[in-house]
Structures are given as structure tokens and as C-alpha cells.
mmCIF file of C-alpha atoms and ligand atoms in Angstrom:
data_model
loop_
_atom_site.group_PDB
_atom_site.id
_atom_site.type_symbol
_atom_site.label_atom_id
_atom_site.label_comp_id
_atom_site.label_asym_id
_atom_site.label_seq_id
_atom_site.Cartn_x
_atom_site.Cartn_y
_atom_site.Cartn_z
ATOM 1 C CA UNK A 5 157.255 112.142 101.508
ATOM 2 C CA UNK A 6 155.028 110.211 99.446
ATOM 3 C CA UNK A 7 156.840 111.499 96.307
ATOM 4 C CA UNK A 8 160.444 110.623 97.721
ATOM 5 C CA UNK A 9 159.598 107.387 98.242
ATOM 6 C CA UNK A 10 158.193 107.235 94.446
ATOM 7 C CA UNK A 11 161.788 107.966 93.512
ATOM 8 C CA UNK A 12 163.813 105.824 95.783
ATOM 9 C CA UNK A 13 161.735 102.659 94.957
ATOM 10 C CA UNK A 14 162.377 103.449 91.125
ATOM 11 C CA UNK A 15 165.381 104.258 91.719
ATOM 12 C CA UNK A 16 166.676 100.733 93.894
ATOM 13 C CA UNK A 17 164.500 98.400 91.449
ATOM 14 C CA UNK A 18 165.239 99.909 88.519
ATOM 15 C CA UNK A 19 163.983 96.755 86.732
ATOM 16 C CA UNK A 20 160.397 97.100 88.025
ATOM 17 C CA UNK A 21 160.115 101.050 87.215
ATOM 18 C CA UNK A 22 160.098 103.037 84.146
ATOM 19 C CA UNK A 23 162.016 105.607 84.491
ATOM 20 C CA UNK A 24 159.317 107.918 81.965
ATOM 21 C CA UNK A 25 156.228 106.630 83.704
ATOM 22 C CA UNK A 26 157.895 107.439 87.266
ATOM 23 C CA UNK A 27 157.853 110.869 85.973
ATOM 24 C CA UNK A 28 154.552 111.812 84.630
ATOM 25 C CA UNK A 29 153.124 110.575 87.644
ATOM 26 C CA UNK A 30 154.828 113.086 90.611
ATOM 27 C CA UNK A 31 154.721 115.651 87.621
ATOM 28 C CA UNK A 32 151.545 116.746 89.303
ATOM 29 C CA UNK A 33 152.150 116.138 92.602
ATOM 30 C CA UNK A 34 154.742 118.141 92.285
ATOM 31 C CA UNK A 35 152.948 120.970 90.810
ATOM 32 C CA UNK A 36 150.018 120.289 93.647
ATOM 33 C CA UNK A 37 152.898 120.630 96.568
ATOM 34 C CA UNK A 38 154.432 123.408 94.986
ATOM 35 C CA UNK A 39 150.378 124.678 95.221
ATOM 36 C CA UNK A 40 149.667 124.152 98.503
ATOM 37 C CA UNK A 41 152.725 125.412 99.992
ATOM 38 C CA UNK A 42 151.754 128.397 97.569
ATOM 39 C CA UNK A 43 148.349 128.616 99.937
ATOM 40 C CA UNK A 44 150.578 128.845 102.669
ATOM 41 C CA UNK A 45 152.659 130.921 101.790
ATOM 42 C CA UNK A 46 149.534 133.603 100.948
ATOM 43 C CA UNK A 47 148.662 134.016 104.152
ATOM 44 C CA UNK A 48 152.224 134.367 105.558
ATOM 45 C CA UNK A 49 151.037 138.385 105.420
ATOM 46 C CA UNK A 50 147.972 138.224 107.378
ATOM 47 C CA UNK A 51 150.175 135.681 109.535
ATOM 48 C CA UNK A 52 152.862 138.328 110.987
ATOM 49 C CA UNK A 53 150.298 141.167 111.281
ATOM 50 C CA UNK A 54 148.672 138.130 113.758
ATOM 51 C CA UNK A 55 152.073 137.547 115.346
ATOM 52 C CA UNK A 56 153.559 141.185 115.413
ATOM 53 C CA UNK A 57 150.260 143.730 115.194
ATOM 54 C CA UNK A 58 149.508 146.410 112.943
ATOM 55 C CA UNK A 59 152.590 148.065 113.528
ATOM 56 C CA UNK A 60 151.735 151.541 113.043
ATOM 57 C CA UNK A 61 153.854 154.766 112.352
ATOM 58 C CA UNK A 62 152.675 158.204 114.044
ATOM 59 C CA UNK A 63 153.934 161.462 112.334
ATOM 60 C CA UNK A 64 153.140 164.812 112.018
ATOM 61 C CA UNK A 65 154.337 167.839 113.444
ATOM 62 C CA UNK A 66 154.527 169.471 117.272
ATOM 63 C CA UNK A 67 151.425 170.693 118.426
ATOM 64 C CA UNK A 68 149.542 168.915 116.084
ATOM 65 C CA UNK A 69 148.106 166.836 118.687
ATOM 66 C CA UNK A 70 149.777 163.175 117.928
ATOM 67 C CA UNK A 71 150.396 163.412 121.897
ATOM 68 C CA UNK A 72 146.479 163.553 122.525
ATOM 69 C CA UNK A 73 145.094 161.547 120.114
ATOM 70 C CA UNK A 74 147.591 158.972 120.919
ATOM 71 C CA UNK A 75 145.988 159.067 124.405
ATOM 72 C CA UNK A 76 142.631 158.778 123.053
ATOM 73 C CA UNK A 77 143.375 156.102 120.830
ATOM 74 C CA UNK A 78 144.474 154.573 123.476
ATOM 75 C CA UNK A 79 141.762 155.641 126.567
ATOM 76 C CA UNK A 80 144.012 156.608 128.924
ATOM 77 C CA UNK A 81 147.386 159.093 129.676
ATOM 78 C CA UNK A 82 150.461 157.400 128.146
ATOM 79 C CA UNK A 83 152.536 160.055 126.493
ATOM 80 C CA UNK A 84 152.839 163.204 127.919
ATOM 81 C CA UNK A 85 150.802 166.394 126.676
ATOM 82 C CA UNK A 86 152.174 169.613 126.988
ATOM 83 C CA UNK A 87 151.360 173.000 125.121
ATOM 84 C CA UNK A 88 155.526 173.495 124.094
ATOM 85 C CA UNK A 89 156.460 172.021 121.027
ATOM 86 C CA UNK A 90 158.048 169.198 120.639
ATOM 87 C CA UNK A 91 158.186 167.587 124.295
ATOM 88 C CA UNK A 92 157.555 163.921 123.099
ATOM 89 C CA UNK A 93 161.384 163.515 122.948
ATOM 90 C CA UNK A 94 161.560 159.383 121.962
ATOM 91 C CA UNK A 95 159.338 156.825 120.339
ATOM 92 C CA UNK A 96 156.543 155.182 122.243
ATOM 93 C CA UNK A 97 154.710 151.966 121.653
ATOM 94 C CA UNK A 98 151.357 151.202 123.241
ATOM 95 C CA UNK A 99 149.320 148.896 122.108
ATOM 96 C CA UNK A 100 145.289 148.711 121.404
ATOM 97 C CA UNK A 101 143.091 146.042 119.912
ATOM 98 C CA UNK A 102 140.456 146.848 117.432
ATOM 99 C CA UNK A 103 138.576 143.645 115.755
ATOM 100 C CA UNK A 104 140.799 140.996 117.253
ATOM 101 C CA UNK A 105 144.149 142.368 116.195
ATOM 102 C CA UNK A 106 146.639 144.015 117.995
ATOM 103 C CA UNK A 107 147.259 147.788 116.483
ATOM 104 C CA UNK A 108 150.778 149.692 117.699
ATOM 105 C CA UNK A 109 151.217 152.702 117.698
ATOM 106 C CA UNK A 110 154.763 153.711 117.682
ATOM 107 C CA UNK A 111 154.813 157.418 118.425
ATOM 108 C CA UNK A 112 157.877 158.836 117.067
ATOM 109 C CA UNK A 113 159.375 162.551 118.335
ATOM 110 C CA UNK A 114 162.053 162.551 115.381
ATOM 111 C CA UNK A 115 159.752 164.534 112.482
ATOM 112 C CA UNK A 116 160.171 167.088 114.379
ATOM 113 C CA UNK A 117 163.771 167.138 114.689
ATOM 114 C CA UNK A 118 163.909 165.969 110.770
ATOM 115 C CA UNK A 119 161.573 169.229 109.532
ATOM 116 C CA UNK A 120 164.033 171.469 111.553
ATOM 117 C CA UNK A 121 166.638 169.327 109.432
ATOM 118 C CA UNK A 122 165.282 170.582 106.217
ATOM 119 C CA UNK A 123 164.689 174.368 107.237
ATOM 120 C CA UNK A 124 168.096 174.788 107.735
ATOM 121 C CA UNK A 125 168.797 176.517 104.814
ATOM 122 C CA UNK A 126 172.137 177.444 106.404
ATOM 123 C CA UNK A 127 172.675 173.523 106.295
ATOM 124 C CA UNK A 128 173.982 174.343 110.854
ATOM 125 C CA UNK A 129 174.795 170.688 112.356
ATOM 126 C CA UNK A 130 172.033 169.458 114.186
ATOM 127 C CA UNK A 131 173.076 167.212 117.181
ATOM 128 C CA UNK A 132 173.471 163.808 117.676
ATOM 129 C CA UNK A 133 170.650 163.131 119.068
ATOM 130 C CA UNK A 134 168.395 164.826 116.625
ATOM 131 C CA UNK A 135 169.910 163.042 113.645
ATOM 132 C CA UNK A 136 169.186 159.677 115.911
ATOM 133 C CA UNK A 137 166.223 160.499 115.969
ATOM 134 C CA UNK A 138 165.747 161.546 112.303
ATOM 135 C CA UNK A 139 167.628 158.353 111.860
ATOM 136 C CA UNK A 140 164.610 156.751 114.137
ATOM 137 C CA UNK A 141 161.647 157.908 112.500
ATOM 138 C CA UNK A 142 162.498 156.786 109.168
ATOM 139 C CA UNK A 143 163.225 153.258 111.001
ATOM 140 C CA UNK A 144 160.260 153.223 112.070
ATOM 141 C CA UNK A 145 158.260 154.325 109.214
ATOM 142 C CA UNK A 146 160.085 151.445 107.010
ATOM 143 C CA UNK A 147 158.951 149.130 109.524
ATOM 144 C CA UNK A 148 155.204 150.669 109.856
ATOM 145 C CA UNK A 149 152.594 148.469 107.677
ATOM 146 C CA UNK A 150 150.728 151.778 108.426
ATOM 147 C CA UNK A 151 151.598 155.406 108.560
ATOM 148 C CA UNK A 152 149.524 157.408 110.664
ATOM 149 C CA UNK A 153 149.742 161.268 109.309
ATOM 150 C CA UNK A 154 148.564 163.497 111.550
ATOM 151 C CA UNK A 155 147.859 167.182 110.379
ATOM 152 C CA UNK A 156 145.550 170.370 112.139
ATOM 153 C CA UNK A 157 142.950 170.842 111.277
ATOM 154 C CA UNK A 158 143.497 175.345 111.227
ATOM 155 C CA UNK A 159 146.800 174.574 110.392
ATOM 156 C CA UNK A 160 146.544 171.914 106.777
ATOM 157 C CA UNK A 161 149.142 169.281 105.952
ATOM 158 C CA UNK A 162 152.496 169.677 105.376
ATOM 159 C CA UNK A 163 154.696 168.387 102.318
ATOM 160 C CA UNK A 164 157.519 167.239 104.743
ATOM 161 C CA UNK A 165 155.342 164.996 107.047
ATOM 162 C CA UNK A 166 153.264 163.772 103.242
ATOM 163 C CA UNK A 167 156.684 162.874 101.936
ATOM 164 C CA UNK A 168 157.915 160.345 104.851
ATOM 165 C CA UNK A 169 154.868 158.585 104.253
ATOM 166 C CA UNK A 170 155.343 158.240 100.563
ATOM 167 C CA UNK A 171 155.375 154.746 99.168
ATOM 168 C CA UNK A 172 153.259 153.543 102.571
ATOM 169 C CA UNK A 173 149.319 152.946 103.262
ATOM 170 C CA UNK A 174 148.521 156.001 104.583
ATOM 171 C CA UNK A 175 145.810 157.188 107.423
ATOM 172 C CA UNK A 176 145.396 160.968 107.066
ATOM 173 C CA UNK A 177 143.479 162.797 110.147
ATOM 174 C CA UNK A 178 143.144 166.237 110.597
ATOM 175 C CA UNK A 179 143.191 166.356 114.252
ATOM 176 C CA UNK A 180 141.812 169.430 116.484
ATOM 177 C CA UNK A 181 138.162 169.235 114.317
ATOM 178 C CA UNK A 182 136.265 170.778 116.815
ATOM 179 C CA UNK A 183 138.078 173.972 116.186
ATOM 180 C CA UNK A 184 136.751 174.351 112.624
ATOM 181 C CA UNK A 185 133.696 174.806 111.267
ATOM 182 C CA UNK A 186 131.602 171.715 109.219
ATOM 183 C CA UNK A 187 131.665 173.570 105.581
ATOM 184 C CA UNK A 188 135.618 173.277 106.240
ATOM 185 C CA UNK A 189 135.832 170.028 105.954
ATOM 186 C CA UNK A 190 133.827 169.254 103.042
ATOM 187 C CA UNK A 191 136.206 169.107 99.605
ATOM 188 C CA UNK A 192 138.814 167.258 101.204
ATOM 189 C CA UNK A 193 140.008 164.329 98.935
ATOM 190 C CA UNK A 194 142.982 163.084 99.029
ATOM 191 C CA UNK A 195 144.750 159.502 97.959
ATOM 192 C CA UNK A 196 144.554 158.275 101.020
ATOM 193 C CA UNK A 197 141.732 158.367 103.451
ATOM 194 C CA UNK A 198 141.300 161.316 105.679
ATOM 195 C CA UNK A 199 139.071 161.320 108.714
ATOM 196 C CA UNK A 200 138.756 164.573 110.833
ATOM 197 C CA UNK A 201 138.803 163.661 114.024
ATOM 198 C CA UNK A 202 139.107 165.651 117.646
ATOM 199 C CA UNK A 203 141.318 164.014 120.698
ATOM 200 C CA UNK A 204 139.798 166.460 122.894
ATOM 201 C CA UNK A 205 135.873 165.554 122.704
ATOM 202 C CA UNK A 206 136.687 162.110 120.701
ATOM 203 C CA UNK A 207 135.324 162.563 117.758
ATOM 204 C CA UNK A 208 135.769 159.815 114.933
ATOM 205 C CA UNK A 209 138.661 158.464 116.791
ATOM 206 C CA UNK A 210 136.826 155.244 116.026
ATOM 207 C CA UNK A 211 137.169 156.051 112.591
ATOM 208 C CA UNK A 212 140.938 156.145 112.912
ATOM 209 C CA UNK A 213 141.399 152.367 114.214
ATOM 210 C CA UNK A 214 139.051 151.414 111.408
ATOM 211 C CA UNK A 215 140.976 152.924 108.852
ATOM 212 C CA UNK A 216 144.062 152.043 110.018
ATOM 213 C CA UNK A 217 142.805 148.086 110.080
ATOM 214 C CA UNK A 218 141.362 148.065 107.337
ATOM 215 C CA UNK A 219 144.468 149.507 104.721
ATOM 216 C CA UNK A 220 146.964 146.856 107.281
ATOM 217 C CA UNK A 221 144.129 143.751 107.035
ATOM 218 C CA UNK A 222 141.953 144.779 104.095
ATOM 219 C CA UNK A 223 143.344 143.139 101.519
ATOM 220 C CA UNK A 224 144.379 139.888 103.287
ATOM 221 C CA UNK A 225 143.022 136.230 102.623
ATOM 222 C CA UNK A 226 140.247 135.643 105.528
ATOM 223 C CA UNK A 227 139.006 132.111 106.405
ATOM 224 C CA UNK A 228 142.213 130.599 105.747
ATOM 225 C CA UNK A 229 142.550 127.097 108.206
ATOM 226 C CA UNK A 230 146.133 127.407 108.646
ATOM 227 C CA UNK A 231 147.902 130.573 108.956
ATOM 228 C CA UNK A 232 151.235 131.215 108.974
ATOM 229 C CA UNK A 233 152.446 133.538 112.160
ATOM 230 C CA UNK A 234 156.086 132.298 112.673
ATOM 231 C CA UNK A 235 158.702 134.017 110.217
ATOM 232 C CA UNK A 236 160.525 131.368 110.395
ATOM 233 C CA UNK A 237 159.067 129.039 108.824
ATOM 234 C CA UNK A 238 157.293 130.905 106.373
ATOM 235 C CA UNK A 239 161.098 130.731 105.233
ATOM 236 C CA UNK A 240 161.566 127.091 105.266
ATOM 237 C CA UNK A 241 158.751 127.025 103.474
ATOM 238 C CA UNK A 242 159.444 129.448 101.052
ATOM 239 C CA UNK A 243 162.561 127.661 100.302
ATOM 240 C CA UNK A 244 161.351 124.035 100.257
ATOM 241 C CA UNK A 245 158.572 125.677 97.326
ATOM 242 C CA UNK A 246 161.692 127.463 95.391
ATOM 243 C CA UNK A 247 163.410 123.965 95.099
ATOM 244 C CA UNK A 248 160.313 122.231 94.027
ATOM 245 C CA UNK A 249 159.468 124.964 91.600
ATOM 246 C CA UNK A 250 162.966 124.936 90.329
ATOM 247 C CA UNK A 251 163.015 121.162 89.040
ATOM 248 C CA UNK A 252 163.404 121.451 85.608
ATOM 249 C CA UNK A 253 161.035 118.896 82.765
ATOM 250 C CA UNK A 254 164.177 117.093 82.169
ATOM 251 C CA UNK A 255 165.771 116.997 84.899
ATOM 252 C CA UNK A 256 166.711 112.760 85.236
ATOM 253 C CA UNK A 257 164.907 111.084 88.665
ATOM 254 C CA UNK A 258 168.532 112.103 90.757
ATOM 255 C CA UNK A 259 168.225 115.210 90.361
ATOM 256 C CA UNK A 260 164.573 115.206 91.297
ATOM 257 C CA UNK A 261 165.443 112.936 94.481
ATOM 258 C CA UNK A 262 167.839 115.464 95.543
ATOM 259 C CA UNK A 263 165.481 118.696 95.107
ATOM 260 C CA UNK A 264 162.182 116.940 97.012
ATOM 261 C CA UNK A 265 164.870 116.092 99.444
ATOM 262 C CA UNK A 266 166.112 119.720 100.231
ATOM 263 C CA UNK A 267 162.128 120.355 100.001
ATOM 264 C CA UNK A 268 161.693 118.194 102.971
ATOM 265 C CA UNK A 269 164.543 119.095 104.596
ATOM 266 C CA UNK A 270 163.235 122.214 104.658
ATOM 267 C CA UNK A 271 159.884 121.146 105.808
ATOM 268 C CA UNK A 272 161.225 118.850 108.075
ATOM 269 C CA UNK A 273 163.365 121.565 110.026
ATOM 270 C CA UNK A 274 159.358 122.994 110.597
ATOM 271 C CA UNK A 275 157.525 119.854 112.233
ATOM 272 C CA UNK A 276 161.250 118.757 113.867
ATOM 273 C CA UNK A 277 160.507 115.375 112.095
ATOM 274 C CA UNK A 278 163.887 114.000 110.564
ATOM 275 C CA UNK A 279 163.241 113.427 106.756
ATOM 276 C CA UNK A 280 164.837 109.868 105.933
ATOM 277 C CA UNK A 281 163.510 108.407 108.860
ATOM 278 C CA UNK A 282 160.307 109.315 107.507
ATOM 279 C CA UNK A 283 160.551 108.732 103.528
ATOM 280 C CA UNK A 284 161.485 104.680 105.426
ATOM 281 C CA UNK A 285 158.722 104.496 106.529
ATOM 282 C CA UNK A 286 156.870 105.834 104.157
ATOM 283 C CA UNK A 287 158.790 103.015 101.929
ATOM 284 C CA UNK A 288 157.463 100.580 103.828
ATOM 285 C CA UNK A 289 154.239 101.432 104.594
ATOM 286 C CA UNK A 290 153.319 102.569 100.940
ATOM 287 C CA UNK A 291 154.841 99.887 98.696
ATOM 288 C CA UNK A 292 155.281 97.469 101.083
ATOM 289 C CA UNK A 293 159.200 96.448 100.234
ATOM 290 C CA UNK A 294 161.393 94.141 102.581
ATOM 291 C CA UNK A 295 158.272 92.625 103.950
HETATM 292 P P1 GDP B 24 151.665 167.007 119.439
HETATM 293 O O1 GDP B 24 152.660 168.359 119.925
HETATM 294 O O2 GDP B 24 152.001 166.943 118.789
HETATM 295 O O3 GDP B 24 152.403 165.045 120.548
HETATM 296 O O4 GDP B 24 150.474 168.141 120.258
HETATM 297 P P2 GDP B 24 149.902 167.446 121.687
HETATM 298 O O5 GDP B 24 148.873 166.078 121.967
HETATM 299 O O6 GDP B 24 150.433 167.444 123.420
HETATM 300 O O7 GDP B 24 149.059 169.048 121.923
HETATM 301 C C1 GDP B 24 149.126 169.578 121.669
HETATM 302 C C2 GDP B 24 148.147 171.048 122.075
HETATM 303 O O8 GDP B 24 146.877 170.388 121.425
HETATM 304 C C3 GDP B 24 147.592 170.578 123.906
HETATM 305 O O9 GDP B 24 147.523 171.710 124.244
HETATM 306 C C4 GDP B 24 146.165 169.400 123.460
HETATM 307 O O10 GDP B 24 145.312 170.356 124.444
HETATM 308 C C5 GDP B 24 145.076 170.115 122.246
HETATM 309 N N1 GDP B 24 144.706 169.582 121.287
HETATM 310 C C6 GDP B 24 145.343 167.816 121.322
HETATM 311 N N2 GDP B 24 143.987 167.640 120.189
HETATM 312 C C7 GDP B 24 143.426 168.935 120.471
HETATM 313 C C8 GDP B 24 142.019 168.448 119.456
HETATM 314 O O11 GDP B 24 141.785 167.800 118.861
HETATM 315 N N3 GDP B 24 141.322 169.555 120.232
HETATM 316 C C9 GDP B 24 141.895 170.869 120.524
HETATM 317 N N4 GDP B 24 141.053 171.700 120.437
HETATM 318 N N5 GDP B 24 142.982 170.590 121.055
HETATM 319 C C10 GDP B 24 143.835 169.816 120.706
#
């Protein structure tokens, strides 16, 4: 608004204001505003996690112990655990709290249908519900911040599940570690952090939470004074930033004025302030015109 007011004063009083010197005066100020907006925008990823929680897609073949681990992490019964393969038929979402952050576990049942469909070499049709399950699983993975891939320690990894995790930050978990000897756990070095857990005994369940937290939050800058948690605000900040950053060096003052007003309008949609009134206030307070 200060820049906007400075330009308005210059345009209204061309006799007293040299356009070149005003341009020279406002350029560093514009750069500073872009820098400030960049700083705010750098908190958006963190803000989204604060607002929505860390979205985790839980993937694994039937019977690897997804529901059991899910329950162990939640600390109470939520999903139904049975030893009949593929009993979980829907996506179940539940949140736990870890380090002041919500971790939302989205248990997917669709992997069953997905793997089955890949295995059918005959191309036999799969029913509509299974198809929906596949789509929902892919969607859950796409929307997730972190994928939790669960394997059975007595069986090992499988390629189909790993393929679904591709390109996503993934925590690989070997469940039922109570059933395998310690010696078998050694020498497992994958690209993703691998944790041997037992949903049954609770061994290393806390480590799973920690790994999810580290993957999602680890890289985010901490200690920012202000974190943008509202995605609409993020859009407006981005709009303001792009408008200001796109102002060309050779743009005349009229064009700069229009772009700055655009940027102020973006920010006004966050603060709820009418930009034009605020600029007029600024002109009066800063430049003592009309008094
Ligand atoms: P899901 O189909 O992947 O959800 O698997 P479930 O959670 O229903 O578990 C399948 C079976 O494995 C059940 O009989 C569980 O009791 C058993 N199970 C799950 N986790 C463990 C574990 O850590 N250790 C052992 N020994 N059994 C487990």
C-alpha cells in the first residue's frame, strides 16, 4: 500500500515528482515485498499439515496385519481384525496425535482388488465394487503425504505394493517381526526407512509414528513466526507474488500502479480490507497531501 500510495502521489503531481526517481525508489521495495511473500509461502506445506494432519495411506496385501498395526497405532480397536483375507472393505480414517501433529491413517482395502486384477492374466472382468476400490486406493495414495507400506516379515516385500508407493515418501514396515529371528532383520537396506514391528507385541510401533512424522515434517522450516494454514490465503499470496514478480523493469509507472493495485487486491481478499480506502488513508498519512 505504501508503494501504491507513492505511485499515486507521483502520477497525480507529475510536476513535483520525477518518475525515474520514483521508479528507483520503489523497485527495491517491490523486491522486499516479493521476498516477504516468498517467506510466507514457504510455510504453506507446513501449514497444510497443521490444518489437515499428515495424511497417510496405509497399503499392504491382505493378512499382513494392516488392521492390527492400525489398531496398535491408534491404541484402541477401530478396524475389525480377522484372519480371513481381505475383510476390510472400505477406507477407514482415524487420527492419532504425535509431536503436536495430527497423523491421519487412511486404511485402504482397495489393494486387494488392485493386486487381484493385476494377477488375472485372463483379463476376466472384475466387478464394479472392486474397480471402485482400486480407484479409491490410488486416490488415497495420490492425496497422501506419506505412504505406509506394510509387509509380512515371514513373507517379504512384493512388487505390486511397492509400485503403488512409487514417487511418494514411504515408510516400509515389516510386521509380525515376533515371528522371525533377529538375524533375518539384519541386512535389510532399502531406499525407504524400514522398520520391523509387531502389532501383536507393540514392538517398534512408536517408531512407525516417528518415521511418518519425520518424513512429512522433517524438511519443513520450523520456528516461522507465521504459518499459512488456509489454502485460499496461500492462493491469494501466490497471486500477489506472481503479479509483483512479473512487473517488468521497463514498465511505466501507470502499468506498475495497476499491477501493484492487483497485488494489493489479492492481499485485501485475505485481510478483508478494501484496498482503495487503505491506499487513500496511506496517502494522507504518509504524504500530507490535501491537508
Ligand atoms: P490385514 O488383512 O492386513 O488388515 O491383517 P489383520 O490385521 O486382519 O491381521 C491378519 C492376521 O495376522 C490376524 O490373525 C492377526 O492377529 C495377525 N497379526 C497381525 N499382526 C501381527 C503381528 O505383529 N504378529 C503376529 N504374530 N500376528 C499378527
